[in-house]
Amino acid sequence: MATVTTLTKSLAQHCIKKSKACWHKPSQPLVNLLISEENLNQFHQYQSRRTLILESASSELVKLQRLSDSDSGIIEVSLNRPGARNAIGTELLRGLKHKFETISEDSSAKVVMISSSVPKVFCAGADLKERRAMSASEIHFFVNSLRSTFSFLEALPVPTIAVIEGAALGGGLEMALACDLRVCGEDAVLGLPETGLAIIPGAGGTQRLPRLVGRSVAKDLIFTGRKVGGRDAMSIGLVNFCVPAGQAQLKALEIAREINQKGPIAIRMAKRAISEGPEIDMASALQLEEECYLETLDTKDRLEGLAAFAEKRKPRYTGI
C-alpha cells in the first residue's frame, strides 16, 4: 500500500501544479472559471488511474470464484492477505464491498461461501497497525463502513456460509456472524476480544451474537473477550458444524451443493421469511410467510418439482 499511496500522491501533486492557473479570485471574470480541456483531461486520467490502482489492490486481497459447471450457482469469496493474517484494512474492506455488490447483481448466484486462502486463519480482525494511524473520526467512518458492509452481506438474498479454519477474531467473527451458516475446523479459534482494547465489537457483534447464542453466553464472551475452540463453538450454537481441521471447506461445499439442488426461488423466500420473521410479532410473521409462499406458487419450478416427484427423478430447477 505504501507504493500505491506514494503514486497517488505524486499524481495528485502533478495535477495540482498543472492546474494552478485554474484557481482564481472571486472578483475575476467568469471566463477564468473555465478549466482548460488539457487540465480536465489530466484530472480525469489521474482519477481513472487512482481508481484502477485501488481496485486492483482490492481485487488481489479478496478473490471471487464461480465454481465449475457441475456446481453452477455456487460462488466463493476468499480473503487473501497472508502478510496480515487477513486483517481487515481499508483496501480489504473495499474489496469485500465490491465482491458482495457483484454477487447481489448476479441473478445466477445461488449459494455464497466466504473463506480464506491463507492457511490456518479465517480473519484476524481489524488491521490495528492501520488503525493506530487513524484519527477518531476516521475510525468512526471505517467502523460504520465495516458495519454496513456486513449488513449488506447479511441481506444478500441467497444463503451464505462462512468457512472457518484457524482464527476468526473481532471483525473476522463479526463477518462470520453476518453469514447464514458457519462451518469450522476443530482447530478454529473464535472470539470478540475488543473489550481488551477498551472498545466494543462495533460491526454488529453485540447484536448478532446474542441473537445467535443468547444474551447470557454473548455477555460472557464479550465481557471477558474469551476465545473458544471449534467444538465449544458448536456446543454453544456459535457454529453449525465443526469438522476435523482442514475439512471445513469440504463440509461447506457439501452443504452448498445440497442447497444448490433446491428450488432457487424457494430458498430465497425461505431466507427472507426466517430472517425477517423473528423480528416482528407472530401475526405479522405469519403474514410474511404467506407472502413468501405466494412468491413460489406461480413458478415453473414448483410444477417441475411436482413432475419430478411423480416421475421419480431429480428436478431440474431453473429459477423461474
Coordinates of C-alpha atoms in Angstrom, one line a residue:
M1 CA 0.0 0.0 0.0
A2 CA 2.9 2.4 0.5
T3 CA 3.7 2.2 -3.2
V4 CA 0.0 2.9 -4.0
T5 CA -0.1 5.9 -1.6
T6 CA 3.1 7.4 -3.0
L7 CA 2.0 7.0 -6.6
T8 CA -1.5 8.5 -6.0
K9 CA 0.1 11.4 -4.0
S10 CA 2.5 12.2 -6.8
L11 CA -0.2 12.0 -9.4
A12 CA -2.3 14.4 -7.4
Q13 CA 0.5 16.8 -6.9
H14 CA 1.2 16.8 -10.6
C15 CA -2.4 17.6 -11.4
I16 CA -2.5 20.4 -8.9
K17 CA 0.7 22.0 -10.2
K18 CA -0.6 21.8 -13.8
S19 CA -3.9 23.3 -12.9
K20 CA -2.9 26.2 -10.7
A21 CA -3.8 28.6 -13.5
C22 CA -7.4 27.5 -13.0
W23 CA -7.6 28.8 -9.4
H24 CA -9.0 32.3 -9.3
K25 CA -10.2 35.1 -7.0
P26 CA -13.9 35.7 -6.7
S27 CA -13.5 39.1 -8.5
Q28 CA -12.0 37.5 -11.6
P29 CA -14.1 37.4 -14.8
L30 CA -16.3 34.3 -15.3
V31 CA -14.2 33.2 -18.3
N32 CA -11.3 32.5 -15.9
L33 CA -13.5 30.0 -14.1
L34 CA -13.3 27.6 -17.0
I35 CA -10.8 24.8 -16.6
S36 CA -8.8 24.1 -19.7
E37 CA -9.6 20.9 -21.6
E38 CA -5.9 19.8 -21.1
N39 CA -6.1 20.1 -17.3
L40 CA -9.5 18.5 -17.2
N41 CA -8.3 15.5 -19.1
Q42 CA -5.3 15.2 -16.8
F43 CA -7.5 15.3 -13.8
H44 CA -9.8 12.6 -15.3
Q45 CA -6.7 10.5 -16.2
Y46 CA -5.5 10.8 -12.6
Q47 CA -8.9 9.8 -11.1
S48 CA -9.1 6.9 -13.5
R49 CA -5.6 5.7 -12.7
R50 CA -6.1 6.1 -9.0
T51 CA -9.4 4.1 -9.2
L52 CA -7.7 1.4 -11.2
I53 CA -4.8 1.1 -8.7
L54 CA -7.1 0.9 -5.7
E55 CA -9.5 -1.6 -7.4
S56 CA -6.5 -3.7 -8.5
A57 CA -5.1 -3.8 -4.9
S58 CA -8.5 -4.6 -3.5
S59 CA -9.1 -7.4 -6.0
E60 CA -5.8 -9.0 -5.0
L61 CA -6.9 -9.1 -1.4
V62 CA -10.4 -10.5 -2.0
K63 CA -10.9 -13.2 -4.7
L64 CA -14.2 -14.2 -6.2
Q65 CA -14.6 -17.6 -7.9
R66 CA -17.6 -19.1 -9.6
L67 CA -17.3 -22.9 -9.3
S68 CA -17.4 -25.3 -12.2
D69 CA -20.4 -26.1 -14.3
S70 CA -21.4 -29.1 -12.1
D71 CA -21.6 -26.6 -9.2
S72 CA -23.0 -23.7 -11.2
G73 CA -24.6 -21.2 -8.9
I74 CA -22.0 -21.6 -6.0
I75 CA -19.7 -18.6 -5.6
E76 CA -16.7 -18.5 -3.3
V77 CA -15.3 -15.3 -1.9
S78 CA -11.8 -15.8 -0.5
L79 CA -9.8 -13.4 1.7
N80 CA -6.2 -13.3 0.6
R81 CA -4.0 -11.1 2.7
P82 CA -1.4 -13.5 4.1
G83 CA 1.1 -10.9 5.4
A84 CA -1.5 -9.6 7.8
R85 CA -3.5 -12.8 8.6
N86 CA -6.4 -11.3 6.6
A87 CA -6.7 -8.4 8.9
I88 CA -9.4 -6.0 7.6
G89 CA -7.9 -2.7 6.5
T90 CA -9.3 -0.1 4.1
E91 CA -8.3 -1.9 0.9
L92 CA -9.6 -5.4 2.0
L93 CA -12.8 -3.8 3.1
R94 CA -13.2 -2.1 -0.2
G95 CA -12.6 -5.5 -1.9
L96 CA -15.3 -7.2 0.3
K97 CA -17.8 -4.5 -0.5
H98 CA -17.1 -4.7 -4.3
K99 CA -17.4 -8.5 -4.3
F100 CA -20.7 -8.5 -2.3
E101 CA -22.2 -5.9 -4.6
T102 CA -21.1 -8.0 -7.6
I103 CA -22.9 -11.1 -6.1
S104 CA -26.0 -9.1 -5.4
E105 CA -26.3 -8.2 -9.1
D106 CA -25.7 -11.8 -10.2
S107 CA -29.0 -13.5 -10.9
S108 CA -27.2 -16.8 -11.3
A109 CA -25.8 -16.8 -7.8
K110 CA -27.5 -19.4 -5.5
V111 CA -25.1 -20.0 -2.6
V112 CA -22.1 -18.0 -1.4
M113 CA -19.1 -19.4 0.6
I114 CA -16.9 -16.9 2.5
S115 CA -13.5 -18.5 3.1
S116 CA -9.7 -17.8 3.4
S117 CA -6.9 -18.7 1.0
V118 CA -4.4 -18.1 3.9
P119 CA -3.7 -21.3 5.8
K120 CA -4.7 -21.6 9.5
V121 CA -6.6 -18.2 9.6
F122 CA -10.0 -17.1 8.6
C123 CA -9.7 -13.4 9.6
A124 CA -7.7 -12.0 12.5
G125 CA -10.0 -8.9 12.8
A126 CA -9.3 -5.3 12.2
D127 CA -5.9 -4.0 10.9
L128 CA -4.7 -2.4 14.2
K129 CA -1.5 -1.1 12.6
E130 CA -3.6 0.9 10.1
R131 CA -6.0 1.9 12.8
R132 CA -3.2 3.4 15.0
A133 CA -2.6 6.0 12.3
M134 CA -6.3 7.0 12.1
S135 CA -8.0 9.8 13.8
A136 CA -11.1 9.2 15.9
S137 CA -13.3 10.5 13.1
E138 CA -11.5 8.2 10.6
I139 CA -12.0 5.2 12.8
H140 CA -15.7 6.1 13.2
F141 CA -16.1 6.3 9.4
F142 CA -14.2 3.0 8.9
V143 CA -16.3 1.1 11.5
N144 CA -19.5 2.4 10.1
S145 CA -18.4 1.2 6.7
L146 CA -17.5 -2.2 8.1
R147 CA -20.9 -2.4 9.8
S148 CA -22.8 -1.5 6.7
T149 CA -20.7 -4.0 4.6
F150 CA -21.6 -6.8 6.9
S151 CA -25.2 -5.8 6.9
F152 CA -25.1 -5.9 3.1
L153 CA -23.6 -9.4 3.3
E154 CA -26.4 -10.4 5.7
A155 CA -29.1 -9.0 3.4
L156 CA -27.9 -10.9 0.3
P157 CA -31.0 -12.9 -0.9
V158 CA -29.0 -16.2 -1.2
P159 CA -27.6 -18.4 1.6
T160 CA -24.1 -17.6 2.8
I161 CA -21.7 -19.9 4.5
A162 CA -18.6 -18.9 6.5
V163 CA -15.8 -21.4 6.1
I164 CA -13.6 -21.0 9.3
E165 CA -10.2 -22.6 9.7
G166 CA -8.0 -21.1 12.3
A167 CA -8.6 -17.7 13.8
A168 CA -11.8 -15.8 13.4
L169 CA -11.5 -12.9 15.8
G170 CA -13.1 -9.5 16.2
G171 CA -14.3 -8.2 12.8
G172 CA -13.5 -11.7 11.3
L173 CA -16.0 -13.3 13.6
E174 CA -18.5 -10.4 13.1
M175 CA -18.3 -11.2 9.3
A176 CA -19.0 -14.9 10.0
L177 CA -21.9 -13.9 12.2
A178 CA -23.4 -12.0 9.3
C179 CA -23.5 -15.2 7.3
D180 CA -26.4 -17.7 7.4
L181 CA -24.3 -20.7 8.3
R182 CA -20.9 -21.3 9.9
V183 CA -18.6 -24.3 9.4
C184 CA -15.3 -24.6 11.3
G185 CA -12.4 -26.9 11.8
E186 CA -11.6 -28.3 15.2
D187 CA -8.6 -26.0 15.5
A188 CA -10.6 -22.9 14.9
V189 CA -10.4 -20.1 17.5
L190 CA -13.3 -17.7 17.7
G191 CA -13.8 -14.7 19.8
L192 CA -14.6 -11.0 20.2
P193 CA -11.6 -9.6 22.1
E194 CA -12.5 -5.9 21.7
T195 CA -13.1 -5.1 25.3
G196 CA -9.4 -5.9 25.9
L197 CA -8.6 -2.9 23.7
A198 CA -11.1 -0.7 25.6
I199 CA -13.7 -0.7 22.8
I200 CA -16.7 -2.9 22.0
P201 CA -17.5 -5.0 18.9
G202 CA -18.8 -2.3 16.6
A203 CA -19.6 -4.1 13.3
G204 CA -22.6 -6.0 14.5
G205 CA -21.1 -8.3 17.1
T206 CA -23.0 -7.0 20.1
Q207 CA -26.3 -7.5 18.2
R208 CA -25.8 -10.7 16.1
L209 CA -24.0 -12.8 18.8
P210 CA -26.8 -12.6 21.4
R211 CA -29.4 -13.3 18.7
L212 CA -27.4 -16.5 17.8
V213 CA -26.3 -17.9 21.2
G214 CA -28.5 -16.0 23.7
R215 CA -27.8 -12.9 25.8
S216 CA -26.0 -14.7 28.7
V217 CA -23.5 -16.5 26.6
A218 CA -22.9 -13.4 24.5
K219 CA -22.3 -11.3 27.6
D220 CA -19.8 -13.9 28.8
L221 CA -17.8 -13.9 25.5
I222 CA -17.8 -10.1 25.0
F223 CA -17.2 -9.1 28.6
T224 CA -14.3 -11.4 29.0
G225 CA -13.0 -11.4 25.4
R226 CA -12.7 -15.1 25.9
K227 CA -11.8 -17.2 22.8
V228 CA -13.5 -20.6 22.2
G229 CA -12.3 -23.6 20.1
G230 CA -14.3 -25.2 17.3
R231 CA -16.0 -27.9 19.4
D232 CA -17.0 -25.4 22.1
A233 CA -18.3 -23.1 19.4
M234 CA -20.6 -25.8 18.1
S235 CA -21.8 -26.7 21.6
I236 CA -23.0 -23.1 22.3
G237 CA -24.5 -22.7 18.8
L238 CA -21.9 -20.3 17.5
V239 CA -21.2 -22.5 14.5
N240 CA -23.4 -25.1 12.8
F241 CA -20.8 -27.7 12.1
C242 CA -17.3 -28.5 13.5
V243 CA -15.2 -30.9 11.5
P244 CA -11.6 -32.2 11.6
A245 CA -9.1 -29.5 11.0
G246 CA -8.6 -28.8 7.3
Q247 CA -12.0 -30.2 6.3
A248 CA -14.2 -27.1 6.8
Q249 CA -14.1 -26.3 3.1
L250 CA -15.2 -29.8 2.0
K251 CA -18.1 -29.7 4.5
A252 CA -19.2 -26.2 3.5
L253 CA -19.1 -27.3 -0.2
E254 CA -21.2 -30.3 0.7
I255 CA -23.8 -28.1 2.3
A256 CA -23.7 -25.6 -0.6
R257 CA -24.3 -28.5 -3.1
E258 CA -27.3 -29.6 -1.1
I259 CA -28.8 -26.1 -1.2
N260 CA -27.9 -25.7 -4.8
Q261 CA -30.2 -28.6 -5.7
K262 CA -33.2 -27.0 -4.3
G263 CA -35.6 -24.5 -5.9
P264 CA -33.7 -21.2 -6.1
I265 CA -36.8 -19.1 -5.5
A266 CA -37.9 -21.2 -2.6
I267 CA -34.5 -20.9 -1.0
R268 CA -34.6 -17.1 -1.3
M269 CA -38.1 -16.9 0.1
A270 CA -37.2 -19.2 3.0
K271 CA -34.2 -17.0 3.8
R272 CA -36.4 -13.9 3.8
A273 CA -39.1 -15.5 6.0
I274 CA -36.6 -16.9 8.5
S275 CA -34.5 -13.7 8.6
E276 CA -37.3 -11.2 9.0
G277 CA -40.0 -13.2 10.8
P278 CA -38.4 -13.3 14.3
E279 CA -38.0 -9.5 14.3
I280 CA -41.8 -8.9 14.2
D281 CA -44.9 -10.2 16.1
M282 CA -46.3 -13.6 15.3
A283 CA -49.3 -12.4 13.3
S284 CA -47.2 -10.2 11.1
A285 CA -44.6 -13.0 10.8
L286 CA -47.3 -15.5 9.5
Q287 CA -48.4 -12.9 7.1
L288 CA -44.8 -12.6 5.9
E289 CA -44.7 -16.4 5.5
E290 CA -47.8 -16.3 3.3
E291 CA -46.3 -13.6 1.1
C292 CA -43.2 -15.6 0.7
Y293 CA -45.1 -18.8 -0.1
L294 CA -47.2 -17.0 -2.7
E295 CA -43.9 -16.0 -4.5
T296 CA -43.3 -19.7 -5.0
L297 CA -46.8 -20.7 -6.1
D298 CA -46.9 -19.5 -9.7
T299 CA -43.4 -20.6 -10.7
K300 CA -42.4 -23.2 -13.2
D301 CA -40.0 -24.6 -10.6
R302 CA -43.0 -25.6 -8.4
L303 CA -44.6 -27.5 -11.3
E304 CA -41.2 -29.1 -12.1
G305 CA -40.9 -30.2 -8.5
L306 CA -44.2 -32.0 -8.6
A307 CA -43.5 -33.6 -12.0
A308 CA -40.0 -34.8 -10.8
F309 CA -41.6 -36.3 -7.7
A310 CA -44.3 -38.1 -9.8
E311 CA -41.7 -39.4 -12.3
K312 CA -39.2 -40.4 -9.6
R313 CA -36.3 -38.3 -10.9
K314 CA -34.2 -35.3 -9.8
P315 CA -35.9 -32.0 -10.5
R316 CA -34.3 -29.6 -13.0
Y317 CA -34.9 -26.2 -11.5
T318 CA -34.3 -23.0 -13.5
G319 CA -35.3 -20.3 -11.0
I320 CA -38.4 -19.2 -12.9

